Amino acid sequence: MADGVATAHNDDEEAHVSSATEANKDDLGFLRDAVRTLPPQILKDLLSNGVCTRCIFRLLILHEEICSRPSLSTPILSAILHELTEHEGDGANSSAGETKDLIDTEHVQDFQEEFRFCRVCLGILQFVHNDDKGMLMKKHRASDFAAAIGDAVKQDGHNFDSFSLEVSLPPIVDVNEQAVWSYIKKKYGSQPWFREKYPSESIAVKDFLKLSVTNPLEKLLDVKSNESSFRIRLTYTLSDASAMKQPIHESNGCYKRRKCKSKWLRCAVDDLHLKREQNDIDFIKNSAGLHKVERHEPSRNSSIESGDDGTGFLAFPIEKVIQCCSLNFQFYKTPIYVGGRYLKYSRNVSQTRWIIDDERMGEASIEEIVGGNILPICQGDSYKFHAAGREDIDVRMLGTGRPFLVEIQNARQFPSDELIKDIEMKINNLESKFVRVKNLKFLGSQGWELMREGEAEKQKQYAALVWISRPLNNDDVQTLSSPKDMQILQKTPIRVLHRRSPLEREKTIHWMRIERIAGSSHYFLLHLCTQAGTYIKEFVHGDLGRTHPSVGSILGCRAEILQLDVTDVKMDCFQA
Amino acid sequence: MKELNPISEFKQDPETSHENCDPVLHSSSVVTSQDSKIEEKQHNEEEQEQEEEELRRLLLPKVEDLPDTPPSAVEANFTTFLLRDFMKPGHDQYIRRHANGLCVIGLAPTHVAFKDKGGITSVDFNVGKSDRSGIKVTGKRKKNAQHFESNTALCKVCTGDASYIVRCCVKGSLLEVNERLIKQPELLNTSPEREGYIAIIMPRPADWLKAKASLLDFEQYKKSRAEP
């Protein structure tokens, strides 16, 4: 297999064939035996109608035999099939002695000259495609195709210890599959060898491709394939099959597997799929010679038995293919997470980048400071910042800090513990001193589990600098400190009423504690612990009586809040 | 408020922090391992104490920097406009506009109703075609909100002698009326600019710009009061 790895694009066919014959004599014998069990009639039929050898083996449920032998080349498979069908025509059985003659170079080249794109798989299982520069690429063996993928992976420079292969095909392949099954069923459905297992046990083009390529790719990359965080995606598209279809095909596949976070996005994707399928049907209707499928949805509907014209002659339902697919390789990592707690020391720094009409609000953002320092270490493409709640721009985050996650897209590097310490140090020693991070941790791909737990019932602790319109007395200290788990009713504050729903929400003030400030009788520090989602500023000044009770209404005077700081977000994650 | 002092004591000694994160490195014997554990514990406690001290230092303001009377939330967050003799003499109303565009409507201190003996004794939102307090506006998009003109009646305030119609003053959607006034009309007398507000209206930006031209700002209002 080693010399097969040579990836020169102009493969020397002779070299391949000869090396294959030597290495795989046993395979060939085995395969020949397997093929002999198949009804020759259908072999010949499919072969003469431009179905490629791998699709034939696939349709006739010999995929395991083929896929487990990735070094079998297309010409050899072709030779075996022709050999058998020809012999059948002669009415003679082939013997072991004849095979050597058949698989000689001359014979194989004959088949090569009349190369046609498979009508079912459009050449995908012939390992033929256009590369991103539009060059026609042709491999004879699954192992060679795997080698090409392997080279591209290596060039991309990712670090990984396993991979998973994703394949995305143009929808027309599915439609072809339906059509060819409908044809086979109609023509051979009454034959004794045709059993129900036929359509159900055969595998799709996509799965065949994965099955053939995965093993050699595992050997090449020297890692196993599984549900990995490293994804190799092969996207096949038809570039100009139909001008009308082009824009839809451009986006084909990109949407299909991506995990959408929001519901509306998912709806949009479903919609797109629907449209696309509709479009495919239209396309089939418009193209000539496909009248057999036109009334059927391209869904898994194998009851395509009606519509027989009764003449006995059945035209092959799929047209000749003149153009093969373009293939695009993509390599990406599922996102990784770095988590921790952040402290915000400035009243002019927002949590997330906040730009209105090209004008930045505040001097900087936590998101950019933290994310911007983590991203280059992980060598990712981009980052997203997530936090357990947020504070206003003029509120500091002190004390225990607030849990956050930085999601790194397509990270090429998993940071070591030391590297994480370095990042933490670097952020904490920035000249601006806006932000500090604590307990920074690398979380791999499991980031959300930590953040999700206990998020709903989390409590928060604050320190507010409060002024009241009369001097504070000892009774006031008592009045404010004694209630435990006090319920308050809070109408949506006026300051956010323009963008939030007008509602009255019940919130709990778990406890309050007054800390007097030496030298002032009107000012004090109010420490309080509340249910998440309580608007503290409004709880102090009362928001025109729309939050009730409020500090002002409890003390029976006017209360104003001058400063607010979050001192604790009571969640388990990233405590130490 | 002034920003408190910037933070300067974050630089952890790199050696101690390293020791802290990986105590096993120092455990060449059982004894030293125990020692380092105790050390670590002490170190943690110290660190915690330091952090608490730091937090207190950050939270406590400098008394000399604090104003005797700070600006109120209303003064700080709203711009006040006034309308004198709206539709009728003595019908003075205020419009307090928040930076987000919402307008709080209420009675100006010079409103004629306050001059009646005993002040305002009841508030009735059942004016015009519908009861203004009966409509529940819901959702971010403020479904059900009624769109009113500047001269649409919001409510009727009654004193011992007479009743007066309070109007929207600006064209816009009525988001809410102050229902507390139904049971506690005295809030209008005691705190007309805060708990005694009448309603909250959301004008469209273009409508606001038009309406603004006919309103007095607070300075103009003060001047107009001085004049006979």
Tab-separated table of N, CA and C in Angstrom, chain A residues 325-433:
chain	number	residue	atom	x	y	z
A	325	CYS	N	-18.709	16.119	-9.683
A	325	CYS	CA	-18.869	17.080	-8.583
A	325	CYS	C	-17.567	17.800	-8.263
A	326	SER	N	-17.708	18.952	-7.682
A	326	SER	CA	-16.546	19.618	-7.103
A	326	SER	C	-16.445	19.175	-5.660
A	327	LEU	N	-15.233	18.971	-5.228
A	327	LEU	CA	-15.033	18.510	-3.853
A	327	LEU	C	-14.262	19.557	-3.080
A	328	ASN	N	-14.770	19.829	-1.890
A	328	ASN	CA	-14.120	20.788	-1.022
A	328	ASN	C	-13.816	20.121	0.308
A	329	PHE	N	-12.561	20.227	0.736
A	329	PHE	CA	-12.186	19.676	2.049
A	329	PHE	C	-12.322	20.754	3.101
A	330	GLN	N	-12.871	20.392	4.237
A	330	GLN	CA	-12.861	21.320	5.369
A	330	GLN	C	-12.408	20.553	6.591
A	331	PHE	N	-11.598	21.216	7.394
A	331	PHE	CA	-11.142	20.579	8.619
A	331	PHE	C	-11.456	21.509	9.755
A	332	TYR	N	-12.127	21.018	10.717
A	332	TYR	CA	-12.408	21.909	11.847
A	332	TYR	C	-12.541	21.140	13.144
A	333	LYS	N	-12.285	21.872	14.204
A	333	LYS	CA	-12.428	21.326	15.548
A	333	LYS	C	-13.772	21.767	16.089
A	334	THR	N	-14.439	20.904	16.812
A	334	THR	CA	-15.599	21.380	17.553
A	334	THR	C	-15.053	22.323	18.626
A	335	PRO	N	-15.865	23.295	19.050
A	335	PRO	CA	-15.291	24.329	19.922
A	335	PRO	C	-14.753	23.775	21.244
A	336	ILE	N	-13.723	24.416	21.736
A	336	ILE	CA	-13.215	24.085	23.069
A	336	ILE	C	-13.474	25.273	23.985
A	337	TYR	N	-13.436	25.023	25.268
A	337	TYR	CA	-13.818	26.055	26.231
A	337	TYR	C	-12.725	26.282	27.270
A	338	VAL	N	-12.555	27.544	27.587
A	338	VAL	CA	-11.722	27.913	28.723
A	338	VAL	C	-12.642	28.683	29.661
A	339	GLY	N	-12.663	28.278	30.913
A	339	GLY	CA	-13.583	28.919	31.850
A	339	GLY	C	-12.863	29.495	33.046
A	340	GLY	N	-13.570	30.291	33.798
A	340	GLY	CA	-13.001	30.870	35.014
A	340	GLY	C	-13.961	31.891	35.581
A	341	ARG	N	-13.463	32.741	36.432
A	341	ARG	CA	-14.264	33.841	36.949
A	341	ARG	C	-13.546	35.135	36.651
A	342	TYR	N	-14.326	36.149	36.332
A	342	TYR	CA	-13.669	37.429	36.072
A	342	TYR	C	-14.089	38.467	37.095
A	343	LEU	N	-13.191	39.408	37.331
A	343	LEU	CA	-13.495	40.566	38.166
A	343	LEU	C	-13.361	41.795	37.289
A	344	LYS	N	-14.279	42.731	37.463
A	344	LYS	CA	-14.245	43.951	36.653
A	344	LYS	C	-14.058	45.118	37.611
A	345	TYR	N	-12.987	45.887	37.407
A	345	TYR	CA	-12.647	46.934	38.366
A	345	TYR	C	-13.015	48.325	37.879
A	346	SER	N	-13.539	48.418	36.683
A	346	SER	CA	-13.824	49.740	36.127
A	346	SER	C	-15.321	49.945	35.952
A	347	ARG	N	-15.759	51.176	36.144
A	347	ARG	CA	-17.168	51.507	35.888
A	347	ARG	C	-17.361	52.045	34.478
A	348	ASN	N	-16.347	51.855	33.665
A	348	ASN	CA	-16.465	52.320	32.289
A	348	ASN	C	-16.023	51.226	31.310
A	349	VAL	N	-16.205	49.993	31.738
A	349	VAL	CA	-15.868	48.857	30.888
A	349	VAL	C	-17.091	47.954	30.846
A	350	SER	N	-17.528	47.600	29.654
A	350	SER	CA	-18.711	46.750	29.537
A	350	SER	C	-18.303	45.287	29.539
A	351	GLN	N	-19.279	44.427	29.735
A	351	GLN	CA	-18.956	42.997	29.722
A	351	GLN	C	-18.666	42.526	28.306
A	352	THR	N	-19.571	42.897	27.376
A	352	THR	CA	-19.356	42.506	25.994
A	352	THR	C	-19.102	43.746	25.154
A	353	ARG	N	-18.510	43.520	24.009
A	353	ARG	CA	-18.222	44.611	23.092
A	353	ARG	C	-19.527	45.349	22.815
A	354	TRP	N	-19.543	46.630	23.031
A	354	TRP	CA	-20.796	47.370	22.959
A	354	TRP	C	-20.588	48.566	22.066
A	355	ILE	N	-21.074	48.470	20.846
A	355	ILE	CA	-20.865	49.549	19.882
A	355	ILE	C	-22.197	49.952	19.288
A	356	ILE	N	-22.539	51.215	19.455
A	356	ILE	CA	-23.784	51.735	18.889
A	356	ILE	C	-23.418	52.788	17.862
A	357	ASP	N	-23.884	52.597	16.645
A	357	ASP	CA	-23.601	53.534	15.556
A	357	ASP	C	-22.113	53.873	15.478
A	358	ASP	N	-21.301	52.831	15.416
A	358	ASP	CA	-19.846	52.997	15.287
A	358	ASP	C	-19.196	53.670	16.486
A	359	GLU	N	-19.971	53.850	17.548
A	359	GLU	CA	-19.367	54.507	18.699
A	359	GLU	C	-19.283	53.527	19.856
A	360	ARG	N	-18.074	53.365	20.382
A	360	ARG	CA	-17.894	52.414	21.455
A	360	ARG	C	-18.416	52.976	22.771
A	361	MET	N	-19.182	52.166	23.492
A	361	MET	CA	-19.628	52.563	24.815
A	361	MET	C	-18.605	52.008	25.801
A	362	GLY	N	-18.060	52.872	26.625
A	362	GLY	CA	-17.035	52.449	27.557
A	362	GLY	C	-15.684	52.348	26.874
A	363	GLU	N	-14.667	52.135	27.700
A	363	GLU	CA	-13.315	52.156	27.136
A	363	GLU	C	-12.908	50.815	26.553
A	364	ALA	N	-13.465	49.747	27.085
A	364	ALA	CA	-13.031	48.415	26.671
A	364	ALA	C	-14.107	47.443	27.079
A	365	SER	N	-13.896	46.174	26.813
A	365	SER	CA	-14.856	45.174	27.272
A	365	SER	C	-14.122	43.951	27.799
A	366	ILE	N	-14.760	43.307	28.772
A	366	ILE	CA	-14.214	42.082	29.347
A	366	ILE	C	-14.034	41.047	28.240
A	367	GLU	N	-15.060	40.934	27.413
A	367	GLU	CA	-15.053	39.975	26.310
A	367	GLU	C	-13.772	40.072	25.500
A	368	GLU	N	-13.444	41.305	25.108
A	368	GLU	CA	-12.284	41.474	24.238
A	368	GLU	C	-10.967	41.263	24.984
A	369	ILE	N	-10.924	41.738	26.224
A	369	ILE	CA	-9.670	41.593	26.974
A	369	ILE	C	-9.391	40.109	27.239
A	370	VAL	N	-10.404	39.403	27.746
A	370	VAL	CA	-10.191	38.000	28.107
A	370	VAL	C	-10.088	37.129	26.854
A	371	GLY	N	-11.085	37.255	25.975
A	371	GLY	CA	-11.101	36.434	24.764
A	371	GLY	C	-9.886	36.691	23.887
A	372	GLY	N	-9.549	37.957	23.760
A	372	GLY	CA	-8.426	38.331	22.909
A	372	GLY	C	-7.099	37.781	23.378
A	373	ASN	N	-6.994	37.526	24.682
A	373	ASN	CA	-5.747	36.952	25.191
A	373	ASN	C	-5.731	35.430	25.127
A	374	ILE	N	-6.915	34.828	25.153
A	374	ILE	CA	-6.961	33.363	25.131
A	374	ILE	C	-6.862	32.831	23.698
A	375	LEU	N	-7.503	33.535	22.785
A	375	LEU	CA	-7.587	33.047	21.398
A	375	LEU	C	-6.225	32.708	20.775
A	376	PRO	N	-5.235	33.616	20.828
A	376	PRO	CA	-3.980	33.303	20.160
A	376	PRO	C	-3.265	32.090	20.763
A	377	ILE	N	-3.439	31.876	22.069
A	377	ILE	CA	-2.779	30.736	22.709
A	377	ILE	C	-3.348	29.429	22.156
A	378	CYS	N	-4.657	29.403	21.929
A	378	CYS	CA	-5.296	28.190	21.414
A	378	CYS	C	-5.205	28.122	19.889
A	379	GLN	N	-4.681	29.151	19.277
A	379	GLN	CA	-4.572	29.228	17.819
A	379	GLN	C	-5.891	28.913	17.135
A	380	GLY	N	-6.940	29.529	17.646
A	380	GLY	CA	-8.254	29.302	17.060
A	380	GLY	C	-8.570	30.344	16.006
A	381	ASP	N	-9.716	30.184	15.361
A	381	ASP	CA	-10.133	31.143	14.338
A	381	ASP	C	-10.876	32.324	14.955
A	382	SER	N	-11.694	32.039	15.970
A	382	SER	CA	-12.464	33.104	16.596
A	382	SER	C	-12.903	32.628	17.979
A	383	TYR	N	-13.465	33.547	18.747
A	383	TYR	CA	-13.923	33.174	20.077
A	383	TYR	C	-15.289	33.779	20.352
A	384	LYS	N	-15.970	33.174	21.322
A	384	LYS	CA	-17.222	33.743	21.807
A	384	LYS	C	-17.125	33.797	23.314
A	385	PHE	N	-17.697	34.838	23.874
A	385	PHE	CA	-17.637	35.016	25.324
A	385	PHE	C	-19.012	34.768	25.921
A	386	HIS	N	-19.071	33.897	26.907
A	386	HIS	CA	-20.334	33.629	27.589
A	386	HIS	C	-20.121	33.851	29.079
A	387	ALA	N	-21.101	34.450	29.750
A	387	ALA	CA	-20.957	34.644	31.186
A	387	ALA	C	-22.256	34.295	31.883
A	388	ALA	N	-22.156	33.963	33.158
A	388	ALA	CA	-23.349	33.664	33.960
A	388	ALA	C	-23.955	34.982	34.400
A	389	GLY	N	-24.775	35.556	33.569
A	389	GLY	CA	-25.385	36.854	33.875
A	389	GLY	C	-24.439	37.991	33.531
A	390	ARG	N	-24.862	39.204	33.845
A	390	ARG	CA	-24.012	40.341	33.524
A	390	ARG	C	-24.317	41.489	34.473
A	391	GLU	N	-23.436	42.465	34.446
A	391	GLU	CA	-23.676	43.640	35.273
A	391	GLU	C	-23.675	44.855	34.350
A	392	ASP	N	-24.290	45.936	34.831
A	392	ASP	CA	-24.296	47.173	34.057
A	392	ASP	C	-22.871	47.668	33.884
A	393	ILE	N	-22.698	48.502	32.889
A	393	ILE	CA	-21.355	49.018	32.615
A	393	ILE	C	-20.791	49.772	33.818
A	394	ASP	N	-21.656	50.461	34.589
A	394	ASP	CA	-21.167	51.257	35.718
A	394	ASP	C	-21.143	50.473	37.027
A	395	VAL	N	-21.290	49.185	36.951
A	395	VAL	CA	-21.235	48.332	38.135
A	395	VAL	C	-19.964	47.495	38.065
A	396	ARG	N	-19.242	47.469	39.183
A	396	ARG	CA	-18.026	46.663	39.196
A	396	ARG	C	-18.350	45.232	39.619
A	397	MET	N	-17.501	44.320	39.213
A	397	MET	CA	-17.655	42.915	39.610
A	397	MET	C	-16.449	42.596	40.483
A	398	LEU	N	-16.700	42.446	41.785
A	398	LEU	CA	-15.580	42.251	42.715
A	398	LEU	C	-15.741	40.919	43.428
A	399	GLY	N	-14.976	40.741	44.481
A	399	GLY	CA	-15.126	39.566	45.331
A	399	GLY	C	-14.813	38.274	44.607
A	400	THR	N	-15.795	37.380	44.571
A	400	THR	CA	-15.558	36.054	43.992
A	400	THR	C	-15.459	36.084	42.482
A	401	GLY	N	-15.941	37.140	41.878
A	401	GLY	CA	-15.946	37.199	40.420
A	401	GLY	C	-17.139	36.488	39.838
A	402	ARG	N	-17.298	36.589	38.524
A	402	ARG	CA	-18.439	36.006	37.828
A	402	ARG	C	-17.948	34.912	36.889
A	403	PRO	N	-18.618	33.744	36.916
A	403	PRO	CA	-18.204	32.655	36.026
A	403	PRO	C	-18.359	33.038	34.553
A	404	PHE	N	-17.396	32.631	33.755
A	404	PHE	CA	-17.499	32.879	32.315
A	404	PHE	C	-16.894	31.709	31.546
A	405	LEU	N	-17.234	31.647	30.292
A	405	LEU	CA	-16.663	30.662	29.377
A	405	LEU	C	-16.181	31.400	28.151
A	406	VAL	N	-15.019	31.024	27.667
A	406	VAL	CA	-14.604	31.504	26.356
A	406	VAL	C	-14.621	30.295	25.434
A	407	GLU	N	-15.408	30.418	24.386
A	407	GLU	CA	-15.558	29.324	23.425
A	407	GLU	C	-14.604	29.608	22.267
A	408	ILE	N	-13.697	28.687	22.006
A	408	ILE	CA	-12.727	28.889	20.930
A	408	ILE	C	-13.129	28.043	19.731
A	409	GLN	N	-13.290	28.700	18.614
A	409	GLN	CA	-13.648	27.992	17.386
A	409	GLN	C	-12.383	27.499	16.695
A	410	ASN	N	-12.411	26.227	16.329
A	410	ASN	CA	-11.350	25.667	15.508
A	410	ASN	C	-9.964	25.819	16.138
A	411	ALA	N	-9.866	25.497	17.402
A	411	ALA	CA	-8.573	25.617	18.077
A	411	ALA	C	-7.595	24.586	17.541
A	412	ARG	N	-6.371	25.019	17.270
A	412	ARG	CA	-5.363	24.073	16.800
A	412	ARG	C	-4.490	23.601	17.950
A	413	GLN	N	-4.613	24.263	19.055
A	413	GLN	CA	-3.751	23.963	20.194
A	413	GLN	C	-4.606	23.841	21.444
A	414	PHE	N	-4.439	22.764	22.189
A	414	PHE	CA	-5.083	22.653	23.490
A	414	PHE	C	-4.114	23.186	24.524
A	415	PRO	N	-4.489	24.229	25.248
A	415	PRO	CA	-3.526	24.812	26.176
A	415	PRO	C	-3.236	23.885	27.351
A	416	SER	N	-1.969	23.801	27.733
A	416	SER	CA	-1.580	23.010	28.901
A	416	SER	C	-1.917	23.800	30.156
A	417	ASP	N	-1.836	23.135	31.312
A	417	ASP	CA	-2.110	23.817	32.575
A	417	ASP	C	-1.179	25.010	32.763
A	418	GLU	N	0.086	24.809	32.371
A	418	GLU	CA	1.046	25.902	32.528
A	418	GLU	C	0.676	27.089	31.655
A	419	LEU	N	0.278	26.775	30.435
A	419	LEU	CA	-0.092	27.828	29.494
A	419	LEU	C	-1.302	28.613	30.016
A	420	ILE	N	-2.234	27.883	30.633
A	420	ILE	CA	-3.411	28.526	31.219
A	420	ILE	C	-2.984	29.474	32.329
A	421	LYS	N	-2.042	29.026	33.149
A	421	LYS	CA	-1.508	29.887	34.222
A	421	LYS	C	-0.888	31.141	33.612
A	422	ASP	N	-0.181	30.929	32.516
A	422	ASP	CA	0.473	32.069	31.852
A	422	ASP	C	-0.560	33.086	31.357
A	423	ILE	N	-1.636	32.565	30.771
A	423	ILE	CA	-2.679	33.478	30.263
A	423	ILE	C	-3.252	34.275	31.430
A	424	GLU	N	-3.545	33.551	32.508
A	424	GLU	CA	-4.126	34.190	33.682
A	424	GLU	C	-3.214	35.315	34.167
A	425	MET	N	-1.929	34.982	34.256
A	425	MET	CA	-0.933	35.958	34.700
A	425	MET	C	-0.906	37.155	33.759
A	426	LYS	N	-0.926	36.854	32.484
A	426	LYS	CA	-0.807	37.918	31.488
A	426	LYS	C	-1.995	38.889	31.587
A	427	ILE	N	-3.203	38.321	31.680
A	427	ILE	CA	-4.388	39.178	31.774
A	427	ILE	C	-4.342	39.995	33.065
A	428	ASN	N	-3.916	39.340	34.159
A	428	ASN	CA	-3.927	40.027	35.446
A	428	ASN	C	-2.840	41.087	35.559
A	429	ASN	N	-1.872	41.032	34.667
A	429	ASN	CA	-0.810	42.026	34.723
A	429	ASN	C	-0.907	43.063	33.614
A	430	LEU	N	-2.039	43.090	32.942
A	430	LEU	CA	-2.212	44.108	31.900
A	430	LEU	C	-2.175	45.489	32.532
A	431	GLU	N	-1.666	46.427	31.782
A	431	GLU	CA	-1.474	47.760	32.327
A	431	GLU	C	-2.804	48.416	32.718
A	432	SER	N	-3.848	48.142	31.943
A	432	SER	CA	-5.126	48.837	32.153
A	432	SER	C	-5.782	48.499	33.485
A	433	LYS	N	-5.549	47.290	33.998
A	433	LYS	CA	-6.125	46.855	35.288
A	433	LYS	C	-7.644	46.911	35.315
